[in-house]
Amino acid sequence: MRPGATGLLLALLLLCACGEPPEAQFPDADPALGAELIRHHGCGSCHRIPGIAGAHGQVGPPLTRIARRAYLGGVLPNQPESMVLWLLNPPAAAPGSAMPVLGLSEAEARAIAAYLYTLR
């Protein structure tokens, strides 16, 4: 690495870490409702999800610390609006995805995203 590049890289990383945490992007959404919707839609049958009773699925990836991941479904940048789009229609974001369309409303997807962003 060139001299000074380490400092520049550190500054860029700090800038990326600034701003509101992703969960703050959903002031109109209730993470507790999101947890209930996760239970109701059976997300734990495919995913391991912290804080959700019985969510010990092994088919999909574990959602532990999903708020810290770079990508959703391996294709979308992990940003609040991308999370909502993913939850509304996973196959549209990643053709061939095994995750089904759950028939969520946008408000429900926002509530689920608000919960998932608490998993840091």
PDB file of C-alpha atoms in Angstrom:
ATOM      1  CA  MET A   1       0.000   0.000   0.000  1.00  0.00           C
ATOM      2  CA  ARG A   2       1.337   3.461  -0.865  1.00  0.00           C
ATOM      3  CA  PRO A   3       2.312   5.856   1.927  1.00  0.00           C
ATOM      4  CA  GLY A   4      -0.734   7.776   3.065  1.00  0.00           C
ATOM      5  CA  ALA A   5      -3.104   5.227   1.560  1.00  0.00           C
ATOM      6  CA  THR A   6      -3.754   3.674   4.951  1.00  0.00           C
ATOM      7  CA  GLY A   7      -4.945   7.022   6.307  1.00  0.00           C
ATOM      8  CA  LEU A   8      -7.148   7.597   3.281  1.00  0.00           C
ATOM      9  CA  LEU A   9      -8.650   4.126   3.607  1.00  0.00           C
ATOM     10  CA  LEU A  10      -9.334   4.702   7.309  1.00  0.00           C
ATOM     11  CA  ALA A  11     -10.995   8.056   6.551  1.00  0.00           C
ATOM     12  CA  LEU A  12     -13.217   6.443   3.920  1.00  0.00           C
ATOM     13  CA  LEU A  13     -14.216   3.670   6.307  1.00  0.00           C
ATOM     14  CA  LEU A  14     -15.103   6.212   8.976  1.00  0.00           C
ATOM     15  CA  LEU A  15     -17.202   8.209   6.515  1.00  0.00           C
ATOM     16  CA  CYS A  16     -19.094   5.083   5.520  1.00  0.00           C
ATOM     17  CA  ALA A  17     -19.809   4.326   9.170  1.00  0.00           C
ATOM     18  CA  CYS A  18     -21.319   7.774   9.775  1.00  0.00           C
ATOM     19  CA  GLY A  19     -24.978   8.592   9.533  1.00  0.00           C
ATOM     20  CA  GLU A  20     -28.035   6.979  10.934  1.00  0.00           C
ATOM     21  CA  PRO A  21     -28.044   3.257  11.606  1.00  0.00           C
ATOM     22  CA  PRO A  22     -30.205   1.400   9.069  1.00  0.00           C
ATOM     23  CA  GLU A  23     -32.958   0.684  11.599  1.00  0.00           C
ATOM     24  CA  ALA A  24     -33.438   4.454  11.987  1.00  0.00           C
ATOM     25  CA  GLN A  25     -34.537   4.520   8.334  1.00  0.00           C
ATOM     26  CA  PHE A  26     -37.873   2.979   9.366  1.00  0.00           C
ATOM     27  CA  PRO A  27     -39.327   5.420  11.902  1.00  0.00           C
ATOM     28  CA  ASP A  28     -42.835   4.362  10.830  1.00  0.00           C
ATOM     29  CA  ALA A  29     -42.136   0.654  11.318  1.00  0.00           C
ATOM     30  CA  ASP A  30     -42.364  -1.396  14.503  1.00  0.00           C
ATOM     31  CA  PRO A  31     -39.609  -4.022  14.897  1.00  0.00           C
ATOM     32  CA  ALA A  32     -41.832  -5.962  17.342  1.00  0.00           C
ATOM     33  CA  LEU A  33     -44.500  -6.213  14.635  1.00  0.00           C
ATOM     34  CA  GLY A  34     -41.737  -7.327  12.259  1.00  0.00           C
ATOM     35  CA  ALA A  35     -40.819 -10.156  14.644  1.00  0.00           C
ATOM     36  CA  GLU A  36     -44.477 -11.211  14.812  1.00  0.00           C
ATOM     37  CA  LEU A  37     -44.741 -11.145  11.002  1.00  0.00           C
ATOM     38  CA  ILE A  38     -41.584 -13.268  10.753  1.00  0.00           C
ATOM     39  CA  ARG A  39     -43.236 -15.839  13.028  1.00  0.00           C
ATOM     40  CA  HIS A  40     -46.562 -15.622  11.180  1.00  0.00           C
ATOM     41  CA  HIS A  41     -45.009 -16.166   7.736  1.00  0.00           C
ATOM     42  CA  GLY A  42     -42.859 -19.060   8.944  1.00  0.00           C
ATOM     43  CA  CYS A  43     -39.520 -17.504   8.010  1.00  0.00           C
ATOM     44  CA  GLY A  44     -37.881 -19.630  10.715  1.00  0.00           C
ATOM     45  CA  SER A  45     -38.699 -22.806   8.812  1.00  0.00           C
ATOM     46  CA  CYS A  46     -35.923 -21.864   6.378  1.00  0.00           C
ATOM     47  CA  HIS A  47     -33.767 -19.405   8.363  1.00  0.00           C
ATOM     48  CA  ARG A  48     -32.102 -19.333  11.757  1.00  0.00           C
ATOM     49  CA  ILE A  49     -33.256 -15.998  13.196  1.00  0.00           C
ATOM     50  CA  PRO A  50     -32.115 -14.696  16.582  1.00  0.00           C
ATOM     51  CA  GLY A  51     -34.947 -13.657  18.870  1.00  0.00           C
ATOM     52  CA  ILE A  52     -37.589 -15.670  16.998  1.00  0.00           C
ATOM     53  CA  ALA A  53     -38.779 -18.749  18.881  1.00  0.00           C
ATOM     54  CA  GLY A  54     -38.399 -21.918  16.819  1.00  0.00           C
ATOM     55  CA  ALA A  55     -36.524 -20.185  13.992  1.00  0.00           C
ATOM     56  CA  HIS A  56     -33.903 -22.882  13.476  1.00  0.00           C
ATOM     57  CA  GLY A  57     -34.227 -23.465   9.730  1.00  0.00           C
ATOM     58  CA  GLN A  58     -31.291 -24.804   7.759  1.00  0.00           C
ATOM     59  CA  VAL A  59     -32.477 -24.218   4.171  1.00  0.00           C
ATOM     60  CA  GLY A  60     -31.788 -20.487   3.854  1.00  0.00           C
ATOM     61  CA  PRO A  61     -28.838 -18.639   5.320  1.00  0.00           C
ATOM     62  CA  PRO A  62     -28.901 -17.753   9.014  1.00  0.00           C
ATOM     63  CA  LEU A  63     -29.987 -14.156   9.535  1.00  0.00           C
ATOM     64  CA  THR A  64     -27.662 -13.654  12.486  1.00  0.00           C
ATOM     65  CA  ARG A  65     -26.043 -10.210  12.191  1.00  0.00           C
ATOM     66  CA  ILE A  66     -27.781  -9.533   8.868  1.00  0.00           C
ATOM     67  CA  ALA A  67     -27.619  -5.792   9.582  1.00  0.00           C
ATOM     68  CA  ARG A  68     -23.829  -5.984   9.215  1.00  0.00           C
ATOM     69  CA  ARG A  69     -23.744  -7.847   5.906  1.00  0.00           C
ATOM     70  CA  ALA A  70     -22.687  -6.125   2.708  1.00  0.00           C
ATOM     71  CA  TYR A  71     -25.256  -7.792   0.455  1.00  0.00           C
ATOM     72  CA  LEU A  72     -28.757  -9.233   0.609  1.00  0.00           C
ATOM     73  CA  GLY A  73     -29.295 -12.474  -1.251  1.00  0.00           C
ATOM     74  CA  GLY A  74     -25.789 -12.043  -2.607  1.00  0.00           C
ATOM     75  CA  VAL A  75     -26.978  -9.401  -5.083  1.00  0.00           C
ATOM     76  CA  LEU A  76     -28.429  -6.258  -3.472  1.00  0.00           C
ATOM     77  CA  PRO A  77     -26.416  -3.797  -1.393  1.00  0.00           C
ATOM     78  CA  ASN A  78     -27.590  -4.070   2.197  1.00  0.00           C
ATOM     79  CA  GLN A  79     -29.478  -0.808   2.428  1.00  0.00           C
ATOM     80  CA  PRO A  80     -32.895  -0.228   3.987  1.00  0.00           C
ATOM     81  CA  GLU A  81     -34.839   0.233   0.750  1.00  0.00           C
ATOM     82  CA  SER A  82     -33.051  -2.746  -0.818  1.00  0.00           C
ATOM     83  CA  MET A  83     -34.125  -4.865   2.149  1.00  0.00           C
ATOM     84  CA  VAL A  84     -37.756  -3.855   1.571  1.00  0.00           C
ATOM     85  CA  LEU A  85     -37.493  -4.662  -2.154  1.00  0.00           C
ATOM     86  CA  TRP A  86     -35.932  -8.034  -1.336  1.00  0.00           C
ATOM     87  CA  LEU A  87     -38.683  -8.900   1.132  1.00  0.00           C
ATOM     88  CA  LEU A  88     -41.417  -7.886  -1.307  1.00  0.00           C
ATOM     89  CA  ASN A  89     -40.144  -9.925  -4.253  1.00  0.00           C
ATOM     90  CA  PRO A  90     -36.932 -11.969  -3.819  1.00  0.00           C
ATOM     91  CA  PRO A  91     -37.079 -13.697  -7.245  1.00  0.00           C
ATOM     92  CA  ALA A  92     -37.263 -10.309  -8.996  1.00  0.00           C
ATOM     93  CA  ALA A  93     -34.048  -9.253  -7.257  1.00  0.00           C
ATOM     94  CA  ALA A  94     -32.298 -12.589  -7.747  1.00  0.00           C
ATOM     95  CA  PRO A  95     -33.874 -14.785 -10.439  1.00  0.00           C
ATOM     96  CA  GLY A  96     -33.736 -18.390  -9.353  1.00  0.00           C
ATOM     97  CA  SER A  97     -33.812 -17.482  -5.670  1.00  0.00           C
ATOM     98  CA  ALA A  98     -35.396 -20.156  -3.513  1.00  0.00           C
ATOM     99  CA  MET A  99     -36.953 -17.506  -1.280  1.00  0.00           C
ATOM    100  CA  PRO A 100     -40.639 -17.222  -2.183  1.00  0.00           C
ATOM    101  CA  VAL A 101     -42.801 -14.150  -2.586  1.00  0.00           C
ATOM    102  CA  LEU A 102     -44.634 -13.964   0.732  1.00  0.00           C
ATOM    103  CA  GLY A 103     -47.371 -11.563  -0.357  1.00  0.00           C
ATOM    104  CA  LEU A 104     -46.250  -8.877   2.085  1.00  0.00           C
ATOM    105  CA  SER A 105     -47.541  -5.338   1.955  1.00  0.00           C
ATOM    106  CA  GLU A 106     -44.901  -2.622   1.884  1.00  0.00           C
ATOM    107  CA  ALA A 107     -45.729  -1.748   5.509  1.00  0.00           C
ATOM    108  CA  GLU A 108     -45.208  -5.380   6.528  1.00  0.00           C
ATOM    109  CA  ALA A 109     -41.908  -5.557   4.634  1.00  0.00           C
ATOM    110  CA  ARG A 110     -40.770  -2.363   6.366  1.00  0.00           C
ATOM    111  CA  ALA A 111     -41.664  -3.807   9.784  1.00  0.00           C
ATOM    112  CA  ILE A 112     -39.749  -7.016   9.041  1.00  0.00           C
ATOM    113  CA  ALA A 113     -36.777  -4.994   7.788  1.00  0.00           C
ATOM    114  CA  ALA A 114     -36.894  -2.873  10.960  1.00  0.00           C
ATOM    115  CA  TYR A 115     -36.612  -6.082  13.010  1.00  0.00           C
ATOM    116  CA  LEU A 116     -33.859  -7.574  10.837  1.00  0.00           C
ATOM    117  CA  TYR A 117     -31.804  -4.383  11.190  1.00  0.00           C
ATOM    118  CA  THR A 118     -31.779  -4.905  14.956  1.00  0.00           C
ATOM    119  CA  LEU A 119     -29.712  -8.061  14.331  1.00  0.00           C
ATOM    120  CA  ARG A 120     -26.275  -6.530  14.620  1.00  0.00           C
TER     121      ARG A 120
END
